[in-house]
CSV table of C-alpha atoms in Angstrom, one decimal:
chain,number,residue,atom,x,y,z
R,1,MET,CA,67.0,-113.5,-89.8
R,2,THR,CA,64.3,-113.7,-92.6
R,3,PRO,CA,62.4,-116.9,-93.1
R,4,ALA,CA,62.8,-118.9,-96.3
R,5,LEU,CA,59.6,-119.6,-98.1
R,6,PRO,CA,59.2,-123.2,-99.5
R,7,ASP,CA,59.0,-123.6,-103.3
R,8,SER,CA,57.7,-120.0,-103.8
R,9,ASP,CA,58.8,-118.8,-107.2
R,10,GLY,CA,57.1,-115.4,-107.0
R,11,PHE,CA,57.4,-114.6,-103.3
R,12,GLY,CA,60.3,-114.0,-101.0
R,13,TYR,CA,62.1,-111.7,-98.6
R,14,ARG,CA,64.3,-108.8,-99.8
R,15,ASP,CA,65.8,-106.4,-97.3
R,16,GLY,CA,63.7,-107.9,-94.6
R,17,GLN,CA,60.4,-107.3,-96.5
R,18,LEU,CA,58.1,-109.9,-98.0
R,19,HIS,CA,57.8,-109.3,-101.8
R,20,GLY,CA,55.4,-110.6,-104.4
R,21,GLU,CA,57.7,-110.6,-107.4
R,22,ASP,CA,59.0,-107.0,-107.4
R,23,PHE,CA,56.4,-105.5,-105.2
R,24,PRO,CA,56.7,-105.1,-101.4
R,25,LEU,CA,53.5,-106.7,-100.0
R,26,ALA,CA,53.3,-104.2,-97.1
R,27,SER,CA,53.1,-101.3,-99.4
R,28,LEU,CA,50.4,-103.1,-101.5
R,29,ALA,CA,48.4,-103.7,-98.3
R,30,ALA,CA,48.8,-100.1,-97.3
R,31,ARG,CA,47.6,-98.9,-100.7
R,32,PHE,CA,44.7,-101.4,-101.3
R,33,GLY,CA,43.8,-102.4,-97.7
R,34,THR,CA,43.4,-105.9,-96.3
R,35,PRO,CA,42.6,-108.6,-96.7
R,36,LEU,CA,44.5,-108.4,-100.0
R,37,TYR,CA,45.0,-111.4,-102.3
R,38,VAL,CA,48.2,-111.2,-104.3
R,39,TYR,CA,49.0,-113.7,-107.1
R,40,SER,CA,52.4,-114.2,-108.8
R,41,ARG,CA,52.2,-114.3,-112.6
R,42,ARG,CA,55.7,-115.7,-112.6
R,43,SER,CA,54.9,-118.5,-110.2
R,44,ILE,CA,51.7,-119.5,-112.1
R,45,GLU,CA,53.6,-119.4,-115.5
R,46,ARG,CA,56.4,-121.5,-114.0
R,47,ALA,CA,53.8,-124.0,-112.8
R,48,PHE,CA,52.3,-124.2,-116.4
R,49,ASP,CA,55.8,-124.7,-117.8
R,50,ARG,CA,56.5,-127.5,-115.4
R,51,TYR,CA,53.3,-129.3,-116.4
R,52,ALA,CA,54.1,-128.7,-120.1
R,53,VAL,CA,57.6,-130.3,-119.6
R,54,ALA,CA,56.2,-133.2,-117.6
R,55,LEU,CA,53.4,-134.0,-120.1
R,56,ARG,CA,55.4,-133.4,-123.3
R,57,GLY,CA,54.8,-136.2,-125.8
R,58,ARG,CA,51.7,-137.5,-123.9
R,59,ALA,CA,48.1,-137.3,-125.0
R,60,ALA,CA,47.2,-135.1,-122.0
R,61,LEU,CA,45.3,-131.9,-121.3
R,62,VAL,CA,45.8,-129.5,-118.5
R,63,CYS,CA,42.5,-128.4,-117.0
R,64,TYR,CA,42.0,-125.9,-114.2
R,65,ALA,CA,39.3,-126.3,-111.6
R,66,MET,CA,37.8,-122.8,-111.3
R,67,LYS,CA,36.4,-123.5,-107.8
R,68,ALA,CA,40.1,-123.2,-106.7
R,69,ASN,CA,40.2,-119.6,-107.8
R,70,SER,CA,38.0,-117.8,-110.4
R,71,ASN,CA,39.9,-114.5,-110.4
R,72,LEU,CA,39.6,-113.1,-113.9
R,73,ALA,CA,43.3,-112.2,-114.2
R,74,VAL,CA,44.2,-115.8,-113.2
R,75,LEU,CA,41.7,-117.2,-115.7
R,76,ASP,CA,43.1,-115.0,-118.5
R,77,LEU,CA,46.5,-116.2,-117.7
R,78,CYS,CA,45.3,-119.8,-117.9
R,79,ARG,CA,43.6,-119.1,-121.3
R,80,ARG,CA,46.8,-117.5,-122.7
R,81,HIS,CA,48.7,-120.7,-121.7
R,82,GLY,CA,46.2,-123.1,-123.3
R,83,VAL,CA,44.8,-124.4,-120.0
R,84,LEU,CA,41.2,-125.7,-120.2
R,85,LEU,CA,38.6,-125.0,-117.5
R,86,ASP,CA,36.4,-127.1,-115.3
R,87,ALA,CA,33.3,-125.1,-114.2
R,88,VAL,CA,30.8,-126.2,-111.6
R,89,SER,CA,28.3,-123.3,-111.7
R,90,ALA,CA,26.5,-120.7,-113.9
R,91,GLY,CA,28.7,-118.0,-112.3
R,92,GLU,CA,31.9,-119.9,-113.2
R,93,ILE,CA,30.7,-120.3,-116.8
R,94,GLN,CA,30.1,-116.5,-117.0
R,95,ARG,CA,33.5,-115.8,-115.5
R,96,ALA,CA,35.2,-118.1,-118.0
R,97,LEU,CA,33.5,-116.3,-120.9
R,98,LEU,CA,34.4,-112.9,-119.4
R,99,ALA,CA,38.1,-114.0,-119.2
R,100,GLY,CA,38.0,-114.6,-123.0
R,101,TYR,CA,37.4,-118.3,-123.2
R,102,PRO,CA,35.3,-119.4,-126.2
R,103,ALA,CA,32.3,-121.5,-125.3
R,104,GLN,CA,33.1,-124.2,-127.8
R,105,GLY,CA,36.2,-125.7,-129.3
R,106,GLU,CA,38.1,-128.9,-129.7
R,107,PRO,CA,39.0,-129.9,-127.1
R,108,PRO,CA,36.2,-128.1,-125.3
R,109,PRO,CA,37.8,-125.0,-123.6
R,110,ILE,CA,35.1,-125.1,-120.8
R,111,VAL,CA,33.6,-128.3,-119.4
R,112,PHE,CA,30.7,-128.1,-116.9
R,113,THR,CA,31.2,-130.9,-114.3
R,114,ALA,CA,28.8,-131.6,-111.5
R,115,ASP,CA,26.4,-134.2,-110.1
R,116,VAL,CA,23.2,-132.2,-110.7
R,117,PHE,CA,22.2,-129.0,-112.5
R,118,ASP,CA,20.6,-126.1,-110.8
R,119,ARG,CA,18.3,-124.1,-113.1
R,120,ASP,CA,20.9,-121.3,-113.9
R,121,SER,CA,23.7,-123.8,-114.6
R,122,LEU,CA,21.5,-125.8,-117.0
R,123,GLU,CA,20.4,-122.6,-118.8
R,124,GLY,CA,24.0,-121.4,-119.1
R,125,VAL,CA,25.2,-124.8,-120.5
R,126,LEU,CA,22.4,-124.8,-123.1
R,127,GLU,CA,22.7,-121.1,-124.0
R,128,HIS,CA,26.4,-121.3,-124.7
R,129,ASP,CA,26.6,-125.0,-125.8
R,130,ILE,CA,29.1,-125.8,-123.1
R,131,ALA,CA,30.5,-129.3,-123.0
R,132,VAL,CA,29.1,-131.3,-120.0
R,133,ASN,CA,30.6,-134.0,-117.9
R,134,CYS,CA,27.5,-135.6,-116.3
R,135,GLY,CA,28.3,-136.9,-112.8
R,136,SER,CA,25.1,-138.7,-111.9
R,137,PRO,CA,22.1,-140.4,-113.5
R,138,ASP,CA,19.9,-137.5,-112.3
R,139,MET,CA,22.1,-135.0,-114.2
R,140,ILE,CA,21.9,-137.2,-117.3
R,141,GLU,CA,18.2,-137.2,-117.0
R,142,GLN,CA,18.0,-133.4,-116.5
R,143,TYR,CA,20.3,-132.7,-119.5
R,144,GLY,CA,18.6,-135.3,-121.7
R,145,ALA,CA,15.1,-133.9,-120.9
R,146,ARG,CA,16.2,-130.5,-122.3
R,147,ILE,CA,18.2,-131.6,-125.3
R,148,ILE,CA,15.9,-134.2,-126.9
R,149,ASN,CA,14.8,-133.0,-130.4
R,150,SER,CA,17.3,-130.2,-130.5
R,151,THR,CA,20.3,-129.7,-132.7
R,152,LEU,CA,23.4,-130.9,-131.0
R,153,ALA,CA,27.1,-130.8,-131.6
R,154,GLU,CA,28.7,-134.2,-131.9
R,155,GLY,CA,30.7,-133.4,-128.8
R,156,ALA,CA,27.6,-133.0,-126.8
R,157,VAL,CA,26.3,-136.4,-127.7
R,158,ILE,CA,29.7,-138.0,-127.1
R,159,GLY,CA,29.8,-136.2,-123.8
R,160,GLY,CA,26.4,-137.6,-122.9
R,161,CYS,CA,27.6,-141.1,-123.8
R,162,VAL,CA,30.7,-140.7,-121.6
R,163,GLY,CA,28.5,-139.4,-118.7
R,164,ALA,CA,26.1,-142.3,-119.1
R,165,ALA,CA,28.9,-144.8,-119.2
R,166,LEU,CA,30.4,-143.3,-116.0
R,167,ALA,CA,27.0,-143.6,-114.4
R,168,GLY,CA,27.0,-147.4,-115.1
R,169,LEU,CA,24.8,-147.3,-118.2
R,170,ARG,CA,25.6,-148.8,-121.6
R,171,PRO,CA,24.9,-145.9,-124.0
R,172,ILE,CA,24.9,-146.2,-127.8
R,173,GLY,CA,26.3,-143.1,-129.3
R,174,GLU,CA,26.2,-143.6,-133.1
R,175,MET,CA,26.0,-140.3,-135.0
R,176,GLN,CA,24.7,-140.0,-138.5
R,177,PHE,CA,24.1,-136.6,-140.0
R,178,ASN,CA,21.7,-135.7,-142.8
R,179,ASP,CA,20.6,-132.3,-141.6
R,180,PHE,CA,20.0,-133.7,-138.1
R,181,VAL,CA,19.6,-137.4,-137.5
R,182,ALA,CA,21.0,-139.1,-134.4
R,183,THR,CA,20.5,-142.8,-134.6
R,184,GLY,CA,20.3,-144.5,-131.2
R,185,PHE,CA,19.9,-141.2,-129.3
R,186,ASN,CA,17.0,-142.6,-127.3
R,187,GLN,CA,19.5,-145.1,-125.8
R,188,LEU,CA,21.5,-142.2,-124.2
R,189,VAL,CA,18.8,-140.9,-121.9
């Protein structure tokens, strides 16, 4: 008797052998060695489809936390299905870019979310103009110290305001552009 796998779109037993979609996993392990990580495109795409149906008609975005799995093929599949990314390190920013995600867009395709910046992450965010979700007053201070008197996208200032508000501050985020004028910017940091 072969065991049934719970809610596993892409995996199951056929002729007594465990398969990942159409591939017998034992032969993949023999060919590539172990440990071997096998992902089901079908299963991932069905999950995306279920989210799309559940969120239809709502103002909602589907975002993927890269810390769960930053495999480039999985990230590429996410990108092709319009899933946005949540990155927590410089390495994850680089992997998102390697998977074909643009650094900027509306809504931001990559958002850096953390409680503090390490040097490499801050440099990566600034180099690629990645949207930031500041998770602590220290992070707001780190970010603000680097972006003062620099040209900013409106989204970066708004993101700073949201982060400041989440940290319990009362930011003023009024934007006025004539070349580069940001009224009230000193209230953000």
